[in-house]
mmCIF file of C-alpha atoms and ligand atoms in Angstrom:
data_model
loop_
_atom_site.group_PDB
_atom_site.id
_atom_site.type_symbol
_atom_site.label_atom_id
_atom_site.label_comp_id
_atom_site.label_asym_id
_atom_site.label_seq_id
_atom_site.Cartn_x
_atom_site.Cartn_y
_atom_site.Cartn_z
ATOM 1 C CA UNK A 1159 -13.792 -7.312 -7.039
ATOM 2 C CA UNK A 1160 -14.364 -4.906 -9.905
ATOM 3 C CA UNK A 1161 -13.720 -1.223 -9.430
ATOM 4 C CA UNK A 1162 -13.210 1.918 -11.464
ATOM 5 C CA UNK A 1163 -10.653 4.582 -10.539
ATOM 6 C CA UNK A 1164 -11.782 7.994 -11.601
ATOM 7 C CA UNK A 1165 -9.714 11.174 -11.525
ATOM 8 C CA UNK A 1166 -7.904 13.752 -13.655
ATOM 9 C CA UNK A 1167 -4.415 13.142 -15.068
ATOM 10 C CA UNK A 1168 -1.929 13.296 -12.204
ATOM 11 C CA UNK A 1169 -4.505 12.371 -9.537
ATOM 12 C CA UNK A 1170 -2.638 9.159 -8.717
ATOM 13 C CA UNK A 1171 -4.897 6.608 -10.420
ATOM 14 C CA UNK A 1172 -1.971 4.634 -11.825
ATOM 15 C CA UNK A 1173 -0.076 4.623 -8.506
ATOM 16 C CA UNK A 1174 -3.109 3.539 -6.512
ATOM 17 C CA UNK A 1175 -4.116 0.961 -9.113
ATOM 18 C CA UNK A 1176 -0.712 -0.732 -8.782
ATOM 19 C CA UNK A 1177 -0.946 -0.804 -4.988
ATOM 20 C CA UNK A 1178 -4.461 -2.238 -5.127
ATOM 21 C CA UNK A 1179 -3.303 -4.883 -7.586
ATOM 22 C CA UNK A 1180 -0.670 -6.012 -5.059
ATOM 23 C CA UNK A 1181 -3.121 -5.952 -2.192
ATOM 24 C CA UNK A 1182 -6.051 -7.771 -3.727
ATOM 25 C CA UNK A 1183 -4.415 -9.891 -6.417
ATOM 26 C CA UNK A 1184 -6.548 -8.445 -9.189
ATOM 27 C CA UNK A 1185 -5.444 -6.945 -12.508
ATOM 28 C CA UNK A 1186 -5.143 -3.325 -13.570
ATOM 29 C CA UNK A 1187 -6.775 -2.538 -16.886
ATOM 30 C CA UNK A 1188 -5.419 0.799 -18.040
ATOM 31 C CA UNK A 1189 -6.696 1.935 -21.425
ATOM 32 C CA UNK A 1190 -3.862 4.491 -21.585
ATOM 33 C CA UNK A 1191 -1.256 1.716 -21.169
ATOM 34 C CA UNK A 1192 -3.013 -0.529 -23.657
ATOM 35 C CA UNK A 1193 -3.230 2.254 -26.211
ATOM 36 C CA UNK A 1194 0.443 3.176 -25.709
ATOM 37 C CA UNK A 1195 1.348 -0.485 -26.272
ATOM 38 C CA UNK A 1196 -0.777 -0.504 -29.433
ATOM 39 C CA UNK A 1197 0.970 2.662 -30.653
ATOM 40 C CA UNK A 1198 4.399 1.158 -29.944
ATOM 41 C CA UNK A 1199 3.467 -2.070 -31.744
ATOM 42 C CA UNK A 1200 2.021 -0.143 -34.686
ATOM 43 C CA UNK A 1201 -1.282 -2.088 -34.673
ATOM 44 C CA UNK A 1202 -4.312 -0.648 -36.545
ATOM 45 C CA UNK A 1203 -5.698 0.619 -33.199
ATOM 46 C CA UNK A 1204 -2.317 2.146 -32.422
ATOM 47 C CA UNK A 1205 -2.191 3.932 -35.758
ATOM 48 C CA UNK A 1206 -5.649 5.364 -35.109
ATOM 49 C CA UNK A 1207 -4.807 6.471 -31.576
ATOM 50 C CA UNK A 1208 -1.305 7.864 -32.042
ATOM 51 C CA UNK A 1209 -2.071 11.437 -33.113
ATOM 52 C CA UNK A 1210 -5.129 11.796 -30.905
ATOM 53 C CA UNK A 1211 -3.170 10.765 -27.814
ATOM 54 C CA UNK A 1212 -0.198 12.983 -28.630
ATOM 55 C CA UNK A 1213 -2.493 16.001 -28.779
ATOM 56 C CA UNK A 1214 -4.381 15.171 -25.557
ATOM 57 C CA UNK A 1215 -7.709 14.311 -27.193
ATOM 58 C CA UNK A 1216 -9.827 11.208 -26.593
ATOM 59 C CA UNK A 1217 -9.664 8.088 -28.731
ATOM 60 C CA UNK A 1218 -13.108 7.138 -30.184
ATOM 61 C CA UNK A 1219 -15.382 5.354 -27.714
ATOM 62 C CA UNK A 1220 -15.873 2.234 -29.857
ATOM 63 C CA UNK A 1221 -12.112 1.677 -30.001
ATOM 64 C CA UNK A 1222 -11.566 1.698 -26.230
ATOM 65 C CA UNK A 1223 -14.790 -0.181 -25.498
ATOM 66 C CA UNK A 1224 -13.649 -2.940 -27.868
ATOM 67 C CA UNK A 1225 -10.233 -3.149 -26.204
ATOM 68 C CA UNK A 1226 -11.732 -3.324 -22.702
ATOM 69 C CA UNK A 1227 -14.362 -5.889 -23.614
ATOM 70 C CA UNK A 1228 -11.677 -8.227 -24.998
ATOM 71 C CA UNK A 1229 -9.423 -7.643 -22.027
ATOM 72 C CA UNK A 1230 -12.115 -8.452 -19.449
ATOM 73 C CA UNK A 1231 -12.550 -11.843 -21.124
ATOM 74 C CA UNK A 1232 -8.911 -12.808 -20.471
ATOM 75 C CA UNK A 1233 -8.446 -15.457 -17.762
ATOM 76 C CA UNK A 1234 -6.343 -13.210 -15.512
ATOM 77 C CA UNK A 1235 -9.266 -10.779 -15.172
ATOM 78 C CA UNK A 1236 -11.573 -13.478 -13.767
ATOM 79 C CA UNK A 1237 -10.560 -12.712 -10.178
ATOM 80 C CA UNK A 1238 -11.409 -9.031 -10.592
ATOM 81 C CA UNK A 1239 -10.005 -5.848 -12.069
ATOM 82 C CA UNK A 1240 -9.376 -2.164 -11.592
ATOM 83 C CA UNK A 1241 -10.310 0.023 -14.511
ATOM 84 C CA UNK A 1242 -7.878 2.918 -14.752
ATOM 85 C CA UNK A 1243 -8.650 5.537 -17.391
ATOM 86 C CA UNK A 1244 -11.872 3.857 -18.489
ATOM 87 C CA UNK A 1245 -14.682 4.834 -18.824
ATOM 88 C CA UNK A 1246 -13.824 8.390 -19.762
ATOM 89 C CA UNK A 1247 -17.117 9.486 -21.267
ATOM 90 C CA UNK A 1248 -20.788 8.846 -20.471
ATOM 91 C CA UNK A 1249 -21.249 6.706 -23.625
ATOM 92 C CA UNK A 1250 -18.270 4.610 -22.496
ATOM 93 C CA UNK A 1251 -19.872 4.185 -19.049
ATOM 94 C CA UNK A 1252 -23.130 3.087 -20.673
ATOM 95 C CA UNK A 1253 -21.264 0.662 -22.905
ATOM 96 C CA UNK A 1254 -19.473 -0.717 -19.843
ATOM 97 C CA UNK A 1255 -22.787 -1.226 -18.032
ATOM 98 C CA UNK A 1256 -24.067 -3.153 -21.052
ATOM 99 C CA UNK A 1257 -21.055 -5.346 -21.465
ATOM 100 C CA UNK A 1258 -20.843 -6.173 -17.756
ATOM 101 C CA UNK A 1259 -24.520 -7.105 -17.809
ATOM 102 C CA UNK A 1260 -23.882 -9.353 -20.799
ATOM 103 C CA UNK A 1261 -20.978 -11.026 -19.052
ATOM 104 C CA UNK A 1262 -23.012 -11.350 -15.815
ATOM 105 C CA UNK A 1263 -20.490 -9.302 -13.875
ATOM 106 C CA UNK A 1264 -21.150 -6.695 -11.196
ATOM 107 C CA UNK A 1265 -19.314 -3.433 -10.620
ATOM 108 C CA UNK A 1266 -18.452 -3.042 -6.930
ATOM 109 C CA UNK A 1267 -17.413 0.594 -6.709
ATOM 110 C CA UNK A 1268 -16.264 3.702 -8.509
ATOM 111 C CA UNK A 1269 -13.504 5.450 -6.576
ATOM 112 C CA UNK A 1270 -13.013 9.088 -7.413
ATOM 113 C CA UNK A 1271 -9.656 10.615 -6.465
ATOM 114 C CA UNK A 1272 -10.309 14.288 -5.864
ATOM 115 C CA UNK A 1273 -7.332 16.634 -6.118
ATOM 116 C CA UNK A 1274 -6.651 20.370 -6.315
ATOM 117 C CA UNK A 1275 -6.098 21.283 -9.924
ATOM 118 C CA UNK A 1276 -3.181 23.493 -8.940
ATOM 119 C CA UNK A 1277 -1.271 20.393 -7.765
ATOM 120 C CA UNK A 1278 -1.699 18.434 -10.975
ATOM 121 C CA UNK A 1279 0.849 20.240 -13.149
ATOM 122 C CA UNK A 1280 3.614 19.957 -10.558
ATOM 123 C CA UNK A 1281 2.770 16.283 -9.975
ATOM 124 C CA UNK A 1282 3.115 15.526 -13.662
ATOM 125 C CA UNK A 1283 6.353 17.559 -13.794
ATOM 126 C CA UNK A 1284 7.727 15.471 -10.920
ATOM 127 C CA UNK A 1285 6.692 12.262 -12.695
ATOM 128 C CA UNK A 1286 8.469 13.396 -15.872
ATOM 129 C CA UNK A 1287 11.636 14.303 -13.932
ATOM 130 C CA UNK A 1288 11.634 10.915 -12.168
ATOM 131 C CA UNK A 1289 11.151 9.037 -15.443
ATOM 132 C CA UNK A 1290 14.053 10.963 -17.001
ATOM 133 C CA UNK A 1291 16.218 10.144 -13.976
ATOM 134 C CA UNK A 1292 15.464 6.452 -14.374
ATOM 135 C CA UNK A 1293 16.270 6.701 -18.062
ATOM 136 C CA UNK A 1294 12.698 5.819 -19.037
ATOM 137 C CA UNK A 1295 11.003 7.151 -22.118
ATOM 138 C CA UNK A 1296 8.838 10.148 -21.243
ATOM 139 C CA UNK A 1297 5.253 10.200 -22.522
ATOM 140 C CA UNK A 1298 4.775 12.535 -25.448
ATOM 141 C CA UNK A 1299 1.605 13.907 -23.856
ATOM 142 C CA UNK A 1300 3.313 14.818 -20.553
ATOM 143 C CA UNK A 1301 4.061 18.425 -21.540
ATOM 144 C CA UNK A 1302 2.391 21.452 -19.907
ATOM 145 C CA UNK A 1303 0.522 22.305 -23.149
ATOM 146 C CA UNK A 1304 -0.889 18.807 -23.721
ATOM 147 C CA UNK A 1305 -1.640 18.419 -20.029
ATOM 148 C CA UNK A 1306 -3.831 21.529 -20.184
ATOM 149 C CA UNK A 1307 -5.719 19.921 -23.071
ATOM 150 C CA UNK A 1308 -6.033 16.603 -21.191
ATOM 151 C CA UNK A 1309 -7.408 18.459 -18.190
ATOM 152 C CA UNK A 1310 -9.930 20.222 -20.386
ATOM 153 C CA UNK A 1311 -11.067 16.853 -21.843
ATOM 154 C CA UNK A 1312 -11.365 15.501 -18.307
ATOM 155 C CA UNK A 1313 -13.521 18.393 -17.184
ATOM 156 C CA UNK A 1314 -15.866 18.354 -20.149
ATOM 157 C CA UNK A 1315 -16.095 14.623 -20.943
ATOM 158 C CA UNK A 1316 -15.088 12.635 -17.861
ATOM 159 C CA UNK A 1317 -16.303 14.706 -14.925
ATOM 160 C CA UNK A 1318 -19.980 14.047 -15.836
ATOM 161 C CA UNK A 1319 -19.269 10.449 -14.792
ATOM 162 C CA UNK A 1320 -19.149 11.610 -11.178
ATOM 163 C CA UNK A 1321 -22.823 12.430 -11.423
ATOM 164 C CA UNK A 1322 -23.514 9.282 -13.475
ATOM 165 C CA UNK A 1323 -22.106 6.961 -10.818
ATOM 166 C CA UNK A 1324 -23.298 8.934 -7.822
ATOM 167 C CA UNK A 1325 -26.875 8.629 -9.173
ATOM 168 C CA UNK A 1326 -26.340 4.873 -9.381
ATOM 169 C CA UNK A 1327 -24.991 4.854 -5.800
ATOM 170 C CA UNK A 1328 -21.621 3.544 -6.883
ATOM 171 C CA UNK A 1329 -19.460 6.579 -6.170
ATOM 172 C CA UNK A 1330 -16.934 6.901 -3.343
ATOM 173 C CA UNK A 1331 -14.905 10.090 -3.257
ATOM 174 C CA UNK A 1332 -11.436 10.020 -1.706
ATOM 175 C CA UNK A 1333 -9.171 12.977 -0.937
ATOM 176 C CA UNK A 1334 -6.349 12.430 -3.411
ATOM 177 C CA UNK A 1335 -4.216 15.144 -1.815
ATOM 178 C CA UNK A 1336 -3.205 12.912 1.096
ATOM 179 C CA UNK A 1337 0.031 10.893 1.169
ATOM 180 C CA UNK A 1338 0.073 7.844 -1.135
ATOM 181 C CA UNK A 1339 -0.348 5.253 1.639
ATOM 182 C CA UNK A 1340 -3.090 7.281 3.300
ATOM 183 C CA UNK A 1341 -5.013 7.334 0.024
ATOM 184 C CA UNK A 1342 -4.556 3.556 -0.274
ATOM 185 C CA UNK A 1343 -5.866 3.096 3.277
ATOM 186 C CA UNK A 1344 -8.840 5.359 2.618
ATOM 187 C CA UNK A 1345 -9.707 3.378 -0.519
ATOM 188 C CA UNK A 1346 -9.424 0.135 1.424
ATOM 189 C CA UNK A 1347 -11.739 1.476 4.136
ATOM 190 C CA UNK A 1348 -14.290 2.468 1.514
ATOM 191 C CA UNK A 1349 -14.116 -0.939 -0.141
ATOM 192 C CA UNK A 1350 -14.582 -2.585 3.255
ATOM 193 C CA UNK A 1351 -17.583 -0.396 4.018
ATOM 194 C CA UNK A 1352 -19.102 -1.317 0.671
ATOM 195 C CA UNK A 1353 -18.473 -5.006 1.316
ATOM 196 C CA UNK A 1354 -16.319 -5.191 -1.827
ATOM 197 C CA UNK A 1355 -13.435 -6.740 0.148
ATOM 198 C CA UNK A 1356 -13.297 -8.994 3.152
ATOM 199 C CA UNK A 1357 -11.757 -7.656 6.379
ATOM 200 C CA UNK A 1358 -8.938 -10.211 6.187
ATOM 201 C CA UNK A 1359 -7.383 -8.363 3.240
ATOM 202 C CA UNK A 1360 -6.225 -5.796 5.821
ATOM 203 C CA UNK A 1361 -2.488 -5.236 5.875
ATOM 204 C CA UNK A 1362 0.301 -3.493 4.141
ATOM 205 C CA UNK A 1363 0.360 -3.181 0.403
ATOM 206 C CA UNK A 1364 3.248 -5.520 -0.310
ATOM 207 C CA UNK A 1365 4.538 -9.054 -0.660
ATOM 208 C CA UNK A 1366 2.891 -10.910 2.214
ATOM 209 C CA UNK A 1367 -0.522 -9.429 1.581
ATOM 210 C CA UNK A 1368 -0.096 -10.217 -2.070
ATOM 211 C CA UNK A 1369 0.505 -13.836 -1.179
ATOM 212 C CA UNK A 1370 -2.700 -13.723 0.817
ATOM 213 C CA UNK A 1371 -4.590 -12.253 -2.105
ATOM 214 C CA UNK A 1372 -3.119 -14.869 -4.392
ATOM 215 C CA UNK A 1373 -4.296 -17.469 -1.934
ATOM 216 C CA UNK A 1374 -7.771 -16.037 -2.340
ATOM 217 C CA UNK A 1375 -7.760 -17.450 -5.856
ATOM 218 C CA UNK A 1376 -7.070 -20.919 -4.452
ATOM 219 C CA UNK A 1377 -9.291 -21.331 -1.365
ATOM 220 C CA UNK A 1378 -8.081 -24.859 -0.523
ATOM 221 C CA UNK A 1379 -4.485 -23.730 -0.296
ATOM 222 C CA UNK A 1380 -5.477 -20.670 1.671
ATOM 223 C CA UNK A 1381 -7.122 -22.803 4.369
ATOM 224 C CA UNK A 1382 -4.029 -24.979 4.631
ATOM 225 C CA UNK A 1383 -1.768 -21.963 4.832
ATOM 226 C CA UNK A 1384 -3.897 -20.298 7.468
ATOM 227 C CA UNK A 1385 -4.101 -23.265 9.853
ATOM 228 C CA UNK A 1386 -0.391 -23.899 9.504
ATOM 229 C CA UNK A 1387 0.318 -20.273 10.183
ATOM 230 C CA UNK A 1388 -1.960 -20.325 13.211
ATOM 231 C CA UNK A 1389 -0.194 -23.338 14.728
ATOM 232 C CA UNK A 1390 3.335 -22.414 13.845
ATOM 233 C CA UNK A 1391 4.894 -19.224 15.103
ATOM 234 C CA UNK A 1392 6.723 -17.260 12.431
ATOM 235 C CA UNK A 1393 10.515 -17.354 12.107
ATOM 236 C CA UNK A 1394 10.785 -13.792 13.348
ATOM 237 C CA UNK A 1395 8.644 -14.533 16.389
ATOM 238 C CA UNK A 1396 10.783 -17.592 17.185
ATOM 239 C CA UNK A 1397 13.969 -15.563 16.871
ATOM 240 C CA UNK A 1398 12.575 -12.829 19.085
ATOM 241 C CA UNK A 1399 11.515 -15.348 21.758
ATOM 242 C CA UNK A 1400 14.977 -16.961 21.681
ATOM 243 C CA UNK A 1401 16.832 -13.705 22.111
ATOM 244 C CA UNK A 1402 14.434 -12.643 24.876
ATOM 245 C CA UNK A 1403 15.170 -15.924 26.711
ATOM 246 C CA UNK A 1404 18.901 -15.344 26.261
ATOM 247 C CA UNK A 1405 18.618 -11.798 27.547
ATOM 248 C CA UNK A 1406 16.635 -12.957 30.581
ATOM 249 C CA UNK A 1407 19.265 -15.631 31.381
ATOM 250 C CA UNK A 1408 22.019 -13.062 31.075
ATOM 251 C CA UNK A 1409 20.160 -10.685 33.371
ATOM 252 C CA UNK A 1410 19.699 -13.392 36.050
ATOM 253 C CA UNK A 1411 23.383 -14.332 35.803
ATOM 254 C CA UNK A 1412 24.370 -10.691 36.078
ATOM 255 C CA UNK A 1413 22.135 -10.192 39.085
ATOM 256 C CA UNK A 1414 23.558 -13.291 40.789
ATOM 257 C CA UNK A 1415 27.088 -12.086 40.109
ATOM 258 C CA UNK A 1416 26.230 -8.637 41.413
ATOM 259 C CA UNK A 1417 24.702 -10.076 44.591
ATOM 260 C CA UNK A 1418 27.776 -12.266 45.130
ATOM 261 C CA UNK A 1419 30.045 -9.281 44.622
ATOM 262 C CA UNK A 1420 28.125 -7.111 47.091
ATOM 263 C CA UNK A 1421 28.041 -9.932 49.617
ATOM 264 C CA UNK A 1422 31.784 -10.389 49.277
ATOM 265 C CA UNK A 1423 32.354 -6.657 49.632
ATOM 266 C CA UNK A 1424 30.123 -6.441 52.706
ATOM 267 C CA UNK A 1425 31.824 -9.455 54.246
ATOM 268 C CA UNK A 1426 35.250 -7.942 53.642
ATOM 269 C CA UNK A 1427 34.123 -4.646 55.137
ATOM 270 C CA UNK A 1428 32.645 -6.377 58.187
ATOM 271 C CA UNK A 1429 35.768 -8.474 58.673
ATOM 272 C CA UNK A 1430 37.946 -5.402 58.364
ATOM 273 C CA UNK A 1431 35.769 -3.563 60.886
ATOM 274 C CA UNK A 1432 35.741 -6.554 63.234
ATOM 275 C CA UNK A 1433 39.508 -6.912 62.977
ATOM 276 C CA UNK A 1434 39.937 -3.208 63.668
ATOM 277 C CA UNK A 1435 37.509 -3.341 66.604
ATOM 278 C CA UNK A 1436 39.197 -6.461 67.976
ATOM 279 C CA UNK A 1437 42.618 -4.909 67.623
ATOM 280 C CA UNK A 1438 41.427 -1.749 69.366
ATOM 281 C CA UNK A 1439 39.916 -3.798 72.230
ATOM 282 C CA UNK A 1440 43.093 -5.861 72.564
ATOM 283 C CA UNK A 1441 45.229 -2.735 72.551
ATOM 284 C CA UNK A 1442 43.003 -1.178 75.272
ATOM 285 C CA UNK A 1443 43.316 -4.363 77.385
ATOM 286 C CA UNK A 1444 47.093 -4.287 77.036
ATOM 287 C CA UNK A 1445 47.244 -0.603 78.005
ATOM 288 C CA UNK A 1446 44.960 -1.251 81.021
ATOM 289 C CA UNK A 1447 47.112 -4.213 82.126
ATOM 290 C CA UNK A 1448 50.279 -2.132 81.753
ATOM 291 C CA UNK A 1449 48.740 0.707 83.760
ATOM 292 C CA UNK A 1450 47.801 -1.753 86.545
ATOM 293 C CA UNK A 1451 51.360 -2.946 86.714
HETATM 294 P P1 ADP B 1976 -3.941 10.187 -17.918
HETATM 295 O O1 ADP B 1976 -5.015 9.584 -17.115
HETATM 296 O O2 ADP B 1976 -2.723 10.457 -17.115
HETATM 297 O O3 ADP B 1976 -4.397 11.356 -18.734
HETATM 298 P P2 ADP B 1976 -3.819 7.769 -19.555
HETATM 299 O O4 ADP B 1976 -2.559 6.996 -19.590
HETATM 300 O O5 ADP B 1976 -4.981 7.196 -18.840
HETATM 301 O O6 ADP B 1976 -3.416 9.178 -19.008
HETATM 302 O O7 ADP B 1976 -4.300 8.075 -21.063
HETATM 303 C C1 ADP B 1976 -3.467 8.658 -21.999
HETATM 304 C C2 ADP B 1976 -4.243 9.008 -23.261
HETATM 305 O O8 ADP B 1976 -4.815 7.818 -23.828
HETATM 306 C C3 ADP B 1976 -5.445 9.938 -23.048
HETATM 307 O O9 ADP B 1976 -5.071 11.290 -23.025
HETATM 308 C C4 ADP B 1976 -6.302 9.578 -24.263
HETATM 309 O O10 ADP B 1976 -5.825 10.168 -25.425
HETATM 310 C C5 ADP B 1976 -6.114 8.079 -24.408
HETATM 311 N N1 ADP B 1976 -7.124 7.325 -23.632
HETATM 312 C C6 ADP B 1976 -6.887 6.556 -22.546
HETATM 313 N N2 ADP B 1976 -8.023 6.021 -22.092
HETATM 314 C C7 ADP B 1976 -9.004 6.468 -22.898
HETATM 315 C C8 ADP B 1976 -10.412 6.303 -22.945
HETATM 316 N N3 ADP B 1976 -11.050 5.538 -22.049
HETATM 317 N N4 ADP B 1976 -11.103 6.924 -23.933
HETATM 318 C C9 ADP B 1976 -10.499 7.678 -24.826
HETATM 319 N N5 ADP B 1976 -9.190 7.899 -24.850
HETATM 320 C C10 ADP B 1976 -8.427 7.303 -23.904
#
């Protein structure tokens, strides 16, 4: 599966990309991350990008197109990828179309995360605060001033891509204002509707599903895993059945005990009553006899 995540800074592309990676076992190709790594490593690309990124501008198209083209050729991208932060301009989208055609690869969907602009600044502020809390290095472009510039670049250079992909019938727009897991579910539903994923990839976005997605890469193993799983109940199910059995046994025992107890009580009561009655009768007989005498 090959998809593009489209949305302004703070729309949740990075968050969703990571969740989709776990769910489908594909890789996230984030040009922002790659460029930051290049800046940190001081490579020629990094040196070119450093100032542009710090000011909120866009790195030249040929630079990012080159990076992405190389990255798509890596073996880990064979199973599919999510493009996050690329393409960001119409020329980049055209270049992507060309290079995918060359590599005989098809783009499944472009998912646009639509958010209220008023929410973006506070989202980025929250992200910065959380990164500080975790002791992580905060991005130099995550300041209100640079964010305003990044938003302006998005509006003028990236937003035209919405039209570009909608004309090509690739666009799916998702409400990015919903809770994180709701957005993930909405994306999944869209991908299902488009036939980009198989229904069996349903499930929560964590470990077990990841294992399933990983199994997708090795169909033989997946078959083996599935049939075994179908025959064998899971550990949790076994445990649950055992404790249910135990509880049922206990309940039967309790009921038996209770019945015994009530029976005993009733018997005692009846005996006491009978004894009383008998005693009364005997006493009456004695009184009658005495009266006769
Ligand atoms: P965000 O989406 O939150 O703005 P990214 O991490 O995607 O942040 O990108 C950070 C910066 O990296 C951008 O502001 C820009 O300078 C540069 N960049 C990333 N992707 C591209 C791209 N496809 N084209 C040009 N510049 C890019």
